[in-house]
Amino acid sequence: MHRGKGMKFVGDSRVPAVRKPNIPKDYSEYPGKTEAFWPNFLLKEWMVGAVFLIGFLCLTVAHPSPLERIADPTDTAYIPLPDWYFLFLYQLLKYSYASGPYTVIGAIVIPGLAFGALLLAPFLDRGPERRPWKRPVATGMMLLTLASIVYLTWEAVVTHDWKQAAEQGKIRAEVEIDKNAEGYKIAQANTCTSCHGENLSGGAAAPSLIGTGLTPEEIAKISKEGKGGMPAGIFKGTDEELKKLAEFIAGLKEE
């Protein structure tokens, strides 16, 4: 193209025969715009880290971890609840198609397909566009996954019995129980420990039997006739065994 009046040379399409290495410029060419990694930059990183660490420690002191009582393997009525970031998987296992004999579907197959799809998203949509509406496959997969997690997490929160969970995890004063006592063995034989716990401190399905304030006669009546969620006819022993059981439970008091 000839250079004429009003014409400007705007580029050169020639390809160099020898490729030159792309060496970045030395930072010394930018005085005042850079700093040494040691100790200047690293000291700033440490200061920011220290501020966050102190803030985190203050939060742990102001809001202690919500600890529960010591786990009781004999308490079959205990309702576990995972941390909030696993609530969507916890809720998924409540549905019939992903629980019971199909637990492997809810625990492995469905999460595996979901996370596998997220890993494959960059390969399924390899277009150069960066705008979400120009990448329907990747954007659709992301929105579907996000909506599923939010919905399942919300369902897990609103359907969980928080009052019962607080009661089952309440830390109670421990009382040393003589597990060789005849009254305790009678309680075991009549499945009392399956609901009230191995230490008779109560659980999600039954209250604590320690420090009830009831007389042996009242305890014997409840054992035979039931009360609240406890049905009648649970106790299958003799009258003599019932008397020993009632006296044993009445004698359990908090120290």
Short mmCIF file of C-alpha atoms in Angstrom, two decimals:
data_model
loop_
_atom_site.label_atom_id
_atom_site.label_comp_id
_atom_site.label_asym_id
_atom_site.label_seq_id
_atom_site.Cartn_x
_atom_site.Cartn_y
_atom_site.Cartn_z
CA MET A 1 0.00 0.00 0.00
CA HIS A 2 1.37 3.36 -0.96
CA ARG A 3 1.51 6.07 1.60
CA GLY A 4 -0.68 8.88 0.42
CA LYS A 5 -2.27 11.95 1.81
CA GLY A 6 -4.43 11.13 4.85
CA MET A 7 -3.12 7.55 5.01
CA LYS A 8 -1.39 6.07 8.08
CA PHE A 9 0.65 2.92 8.49
CA VAL A 10 -1.09 0.97 11.27
CA GLY A 11 0.63 -2.41 11.41
CA ASP A 12 3.03 -4.95 10.07
CA SER A 13 1.77 -8.43 9.14
CA ARG A 14 5.21 -9.88 8.51
CA VAL A 15 6.18 -12.92 10.60
CA PRO A 16 9.77 -12.94 11.91
CA ALA A 17 11.89 -15.83 10.69
CA VAL A 18 13.59 -16.23 14.07
CA ARG A 19 11.43 -16.44 17.21
CA LYS A 20 12.82 -14.31 20.01
CA PRO A 21 12.23 -15.33 23.63
CA ASN A 22 9.68 -13.22 25.49
CA ILE A 23 11.79 -12.10 28.43
CA PRO A 24 9.96 -9.89 30.94
CA LYS A 25 11.51 -6.60 31.83
CA ASP A 26 13.58 -6.25 34.95
CA TYR A 27 11.64 -4.79 37.88
CA SER A 28 14.47 -2.35 38.43
CA GLU A 29 13.04 -0.45 35.46
CA TYR A 30 10.03 0.48 37.64
CA PRO A 31 11.49 2.41 40.60
CA GLY A 32 8.99 3.06 43.40
CA LYS A 33 6.45 0.56 41.98
CA THR A 34 7.86 -2.63 43.44
CA GLU A 35 9.29 -3.87 46.74
CA ALA A 36 11.47 -6.64 48.04
CA PHE A 37 9.75 -9.90 48.95
CA TRP A 38 11.87 -10.19 52.11
CA PRO A 39 11.18 -8.56 54.44
CA ASN A 40 8.79 -5.90 53.08
CA PHE A 41 6.09 -7.95 51.34
CA LEU A 42 6.29 -10.93 53.69
CA LEU A 43 5.97 -8.67 56.73
CA LYS A 44 2.71 -7.26 55.33
CA GLU A 45 1.39 -10.80 54.78
CA TRP A 46 2.23 -11.74 58.36
CA MET A 47 0.52 -8.65 59.73
CA VAL A 48 -2.70 -9.38 57.81
CA GLY A 49 -2.58 -13.02 58.92
CA ALA A 50 -2.10 -11.98 62.55
CA VAL A 51 -5.13 -9.66 62.39
CA PHE A 52 -7.35 -12.45 61.02
CA LEU A 53 -6.00 -14.92 63.57
CA ILE A 54 -6.74 -12.58 66.49
CA GLY A 55 -10.21 -11.91 65.10
CA PHE A 56 -10.88 -15.63 64.78
CA LEU A 57 -9.71 -16.25 68.34
CA CYS A 58 -12.01 -13.49 69.61
CA LEU A 59 -14.96 -15.14 67.84
CA THR A 60 -14.18 -18.52 69.39
CA VAL A 61 -14.03 -16.94 72.85
CA ALA A 62 -17.24 -14.94 72.37
CA HIS A 63 -19.15 -17.83 70.76
CA PRO A 64 -17.81 -21.18 72.01
CA SER A 65 -18.32 -24.33 70.01
CA PRO A 66 -21.80 -25.86 70.66
CA LEU A 67 -20.55 -29.07 72.24
CA GLU A 68 -22.92 -31.88 73.06
CA ARG A 69 -22.85 -34.61 75.65
CA ILE A 70 -20.53 -37.61 75.34
CA ALA A 71 -21.65 -39.96 72.59
CA ASP A 72 -23.64 -42.93 73.82
CA PRO A 73 -23.51 -45.92 71.41
CA THR A 74 -26.54 -47.46 73.12
CA ASP A 75 -28.76 -44.47 72.30
CA THR A 76 -30.38 -45.65 69.07
CA ALA A 77 -32.75 -42.67 69.01
CA TYR A 78 -30.00 -40.08 68.58
CA ILE A 79 -30.54 -37.92 65.49
CA PRO A 80 -27.20 -36.84 63.98
CA LEU A 81 -26.81 -33.55 62.16
CA PRO A 82 -23.75 -32.76 60.00
CA ASP A 83 -22.20 -29.34 59.53
CA TRP A 84 -24.05 -26.84 57.36
CA TYR A 85 -21.94 -27.47 54.26
CA PHE A 86 -23.03 -31.14 54.23
CA LEU A 87 -26.72 -30.52 54.93
CA PHE A 88 -27.70 -30.95 51.27
CA LEU A 89 -26.24 -34.46 51.21
CA TYR A 90 -27.88 -35.17 54.57
CA GLN A 91 -31.27 -34.14 53.15
CA LEU A 92 -30.74 -36.20 50.01
CA LEU A 93 -30.42 -39.36 52.11
CA LYS A 94 -33.91 -38.79 53.53
CA TYR A 95 -35.65 -39.54 50.25
CA SER A 96 -36.79 -43.09 49.50
CA TYR A 97 -34.90 -43.33 46.20
CA ALA A 98 -31.59 -42.44 47.90
CA SER A 99 -31.84 -44.16 51.27
CA GLY A 100 -32.30 -47.62 52.75
CA PRO A 101 -31.28 -50.21 50.15
CA TYR A 102 -30.52 -47.35 47.74
CA THR A 103 -28.12 -45.49 50.04
CA VAL A 104 -25.28 -46.00 47.56
CA ILE A 105 -27.29 -43.93 45.05
CA GLY A 106 -27.70 -40.99 47.43
CA ALA A 107 -24.23 -41.22 48.95
CA ILE A 108 -22.09 -41.96 45.89
CA VAL A 109 -23.90 -42.05 42.55
CA ILE A 110 -25.84 -38.74 42.59
CA PRO A 111 -23.04 -36.65 44.21
CA GLY A 112 -20.53 -38.30 41.88
CA LEU A 113 -22.56 -37.37 38.80
CA ALA A 114 -23.03 -33.80 40.04
CA PHE A 115 -19.38 -33.13 40.84
CA GLY A 116 -18.27 -35.02 37.74
CA ALA A 117 -20.44 -32.74 35.61
CA LEU A 118 -18.84 -29.69 37.21
CA LEU A 119 -15.39 -31.07 36.42
CA LEU A 120 -16.39 -31.69 32.81
CA ALA A 121 -18.06 -28.28 32.37
CA PRO A 122 -14.92 -26.58 30.92
CA PHE A 123 -14.57 -29.38 28.37
CA LEU A 124 -18.25 -29.49 27.40
CA ASP A 125 -18.30 -25.77 26.64
CA ARG A 126 -14.96 -24.69 25.20
CA GLY A 127 -16.11 -21.49 23.55
CA PRO A 128 -14.09 -18.28 23.93
CA GLU A 129 -17.06 -16.33 25.29
CA ARG A 130 -16.85 -15.15 28.89
CA ARG A 131 -20.35 -13.75 29.22
CA PRO A 132 -22.68 -16.19 31.04
CA TRP A 133 -25.55 -15.90 28.55
CA LYS A 134 -23.15 -16.82 25.75
CA ARG A 135 -22.17 -20.07 27.51
CA PRO A 136 -25.50 -21.84 28.08
CA VAL A 137 -24.08 -25.28 28.93
CA ALA A 138 -21.65 -24.20 31.64
CA THR A 139 -24.02 -21.55 33.02
CA GLY A 140 -26.96 -23.96 33.08
CA MET A 141 -24.96 -26.63 34.93
CA MET A 142 -23.75 -24.10 37.46
CA LEU A 143 -27.23 -22.69 38.12
CA LEU A 144 -28.76 -26.17 38.39
CA THR A 145 -26.13 -27.29 40.89
CA LEU A 146 -26.41 -24.10 42.94
CA ALA A 147 -30.22 -24.27 43.02
CA SER A 148 -30.12 -27.95 44.08
CA ILE A 149 -27.67 -27.28 46.92
CA VAL A 150 -29.65 -24.27 48.17
CA TYR A 151 -32.97 -26.13 48.04
CA LEU A 152 -31.69 -29.28 49.77
CA THR A 153 -29.91 -27.23 52.45
CA TRP A 154 -33.07 -25.22 53.12
CA GLU A 155 -35.19 -28.38 53.34
CA ALA A 156 -32.73 -29.92 55.79
CA VAL A 157 -32.90 -26.85 58.02
CA VAL A 158 -36.67 -26.40 58.09
CA THR A 159 -37.51 -30.11 58.54
CA HIS A 160 -35.00 -30.78 61.32
CA ASP A 161 -36.39 -30.97 64.84
CA TRP A 162 -34.12 -28.41 66.49
CA LYS A 163 -35.87 -28.62 69.85
CA GLN A 164 -35.37 -32.36 70.03
CA ALA A 165 -31.78 -32.00 68.82
CA ALA A 166 -31.03 -29.50 71.60
CA GLU A 167 -32.54 -31.85 74.16
CA GLN A 168 -30.66 -34.91 72.98
CA GLY A 169 -27.35 -33.06 72.98
CA LYS A 170 -27.78 -31.32 76.33
CA ILE A 171 -24.84 -31.83 78.67
CA ARG A 172 -26.13 -33.25 81.93
CA ALA A 173 -24.37 -33.87 85.21
CA GLU A 174 -22.99 -37.36 85.26
CA VAL A 175 -23.76 -39.73 88.09
CA GLU A 176 -21.70 -42.78 88.79
CA ILE A 177 -24.00 -45.74 88.27
CA ASP A 178 -23.35 -49.18 89.65
CA LYS A 179 -23.89 -51.29 86.57
CA ASN A 180 -23.54 -54.44 88.62
CA ALA A 181 -26.53 -53.50 90.75
CA GLU A 182 -29.58 -55.71 90.43
CA GLY A 183 -31.80 -52.73 89.62
CA TYR A 184 -29.57 -51.76 86.68
CA LYS A 185 -29.59 -55.31 85.32
CA ILE A 186 -33.39 -55.33 85.52
CA ALA A 187 -33.44 -52.05 83.58
CA GLN A 188 -31.24 -53.60 80.91
CA ALA A 189 -33.41 -56.71 80.70
CA ASN A 190 -36.49 -54.55 80.11
CA THR A 191 -34.84 -52.41 77.41
CA CYS A 192 -34.82 -49.27 79.57
CA THR A 193 -31.25 -48.47 78.51
CA SER A 194 -32.14 -48.60 74.80
CA CYS A 195 -34.16 -45.36 75.17
CA HIS A 196 -32.82 -43.74 78.33
CA GLY A 197 -29.17 -44.48 77.49
CA GLU A 198 -26.53 -46.71 79.00
CA ASN A 199 -26.02 -44.22 81.84
CA LEU A 200 -29.77 -43.54 82.12
CA SER A 201 -29.08 -39.88 81.34
CA GLY A 202 -31.77 -39.70 78.67
CA GLY A 203 -31.66 -39.09 74.95
CA ALA A 204 -33.75 -38.01 72.00
CA ALA A 205 -36.50 -40.55 72.68
CA ALA A 206 -36.64 -40.52 76.47
CA PRO A 207 -35.86 -38.20 79.41
CA SER A 208 -33.16 -38.65 82.00
CA LEU A 209 -33.86 -41.03 84.88
CA ILE A 210 -31.36 -39.26 87.12
CA GLY A 211 -32.78 -36.93 89.74
CA THR A 212 -36.41 -37.36 88.65
CA GLY A 213 -37.75 -36.43 92.09
CA LEU A 214 -40.32 -39.23 91.83
CA THR A 215 -41.08 -41.76 94.52
CA PRO A 216 -40.57 -45.49 93.92
CA GLU A 217 -44.35 -45.92 93.72
CA GLU A 218 -44.66 -43.26 91.00
CA ILE A 219 -41.80 -44.79 89.03
CA ALA A 220 -43.37 -48.24 89.29
CA LYS A 221 -46.68 -46.87 88.03
CA ILE A 222 -45.05 -45.21 85.02
CA SER A 223 -43.13 -48.40 84.25
CA LYS A 224 -46.38 -50.36 84.08
CA GLU A 225 -48.80 -47.83 82.61
CA GLY A 226 -46.45 -45.64 80.56
CA LYS A 227 -46.31 -41.87 80.25
CA GLY A 228 -45.94 -39.44 77.37
CA GLY A 229 -44.13 -41.16 74.54
CA MET A 230 -43.57 -44.29 76.62
CA PRO A 231 -46.33 -46.86 75.95
CA ALA A 232 -47.78 -49.15 78.58
CA GLY A 233 -46.55 -52.70 79.00
CA ILE A 234 -42.83 -52.03 78.46
CA PHE A 235 -41.90 -53.63 81.76
CA LYS A 236 -42.19 -57.43 81.55
CA GLY A 237 -40.74 -58.46 84.93
CA THR A 238 -42.30 -59.55 88.18
CA ASP A 239 -43.66 -57.27 90.90
CA GLU A 240 -40.55 -57.88 92.97
CA GLU A 241 -38.30 -56.88 90.08
CA LEU A 242 -40.45 -53.81 89.48
CA LYS A 243 -39.99 -52.76 93.09
CA LYS A 244 -36.21 -53.15 92.89
CA LEU A 245 -36.11 -51.22 89.61
CA ALA A 246 -38.22 -48.37 91.03
CA GLU A 247 -36.08 -48.12 94.16
CA PHE A 248 -32.91 -48.13 92.05
CA ILE A 249 -34.12 -45.31 89.78
CA ALA A 250 -35.46 -43.28 92.70
CA GLY A 251 -32.02 -43.45 94.30
CA LEU A 252 -30.26 -41.94 91.28
CA LYS A 253 -29.56 -38.33 92.17
CA GLU A 254 -27.26 -35.67 90.75
CA GLU A 255 -24.20 -34.93 92.82
#
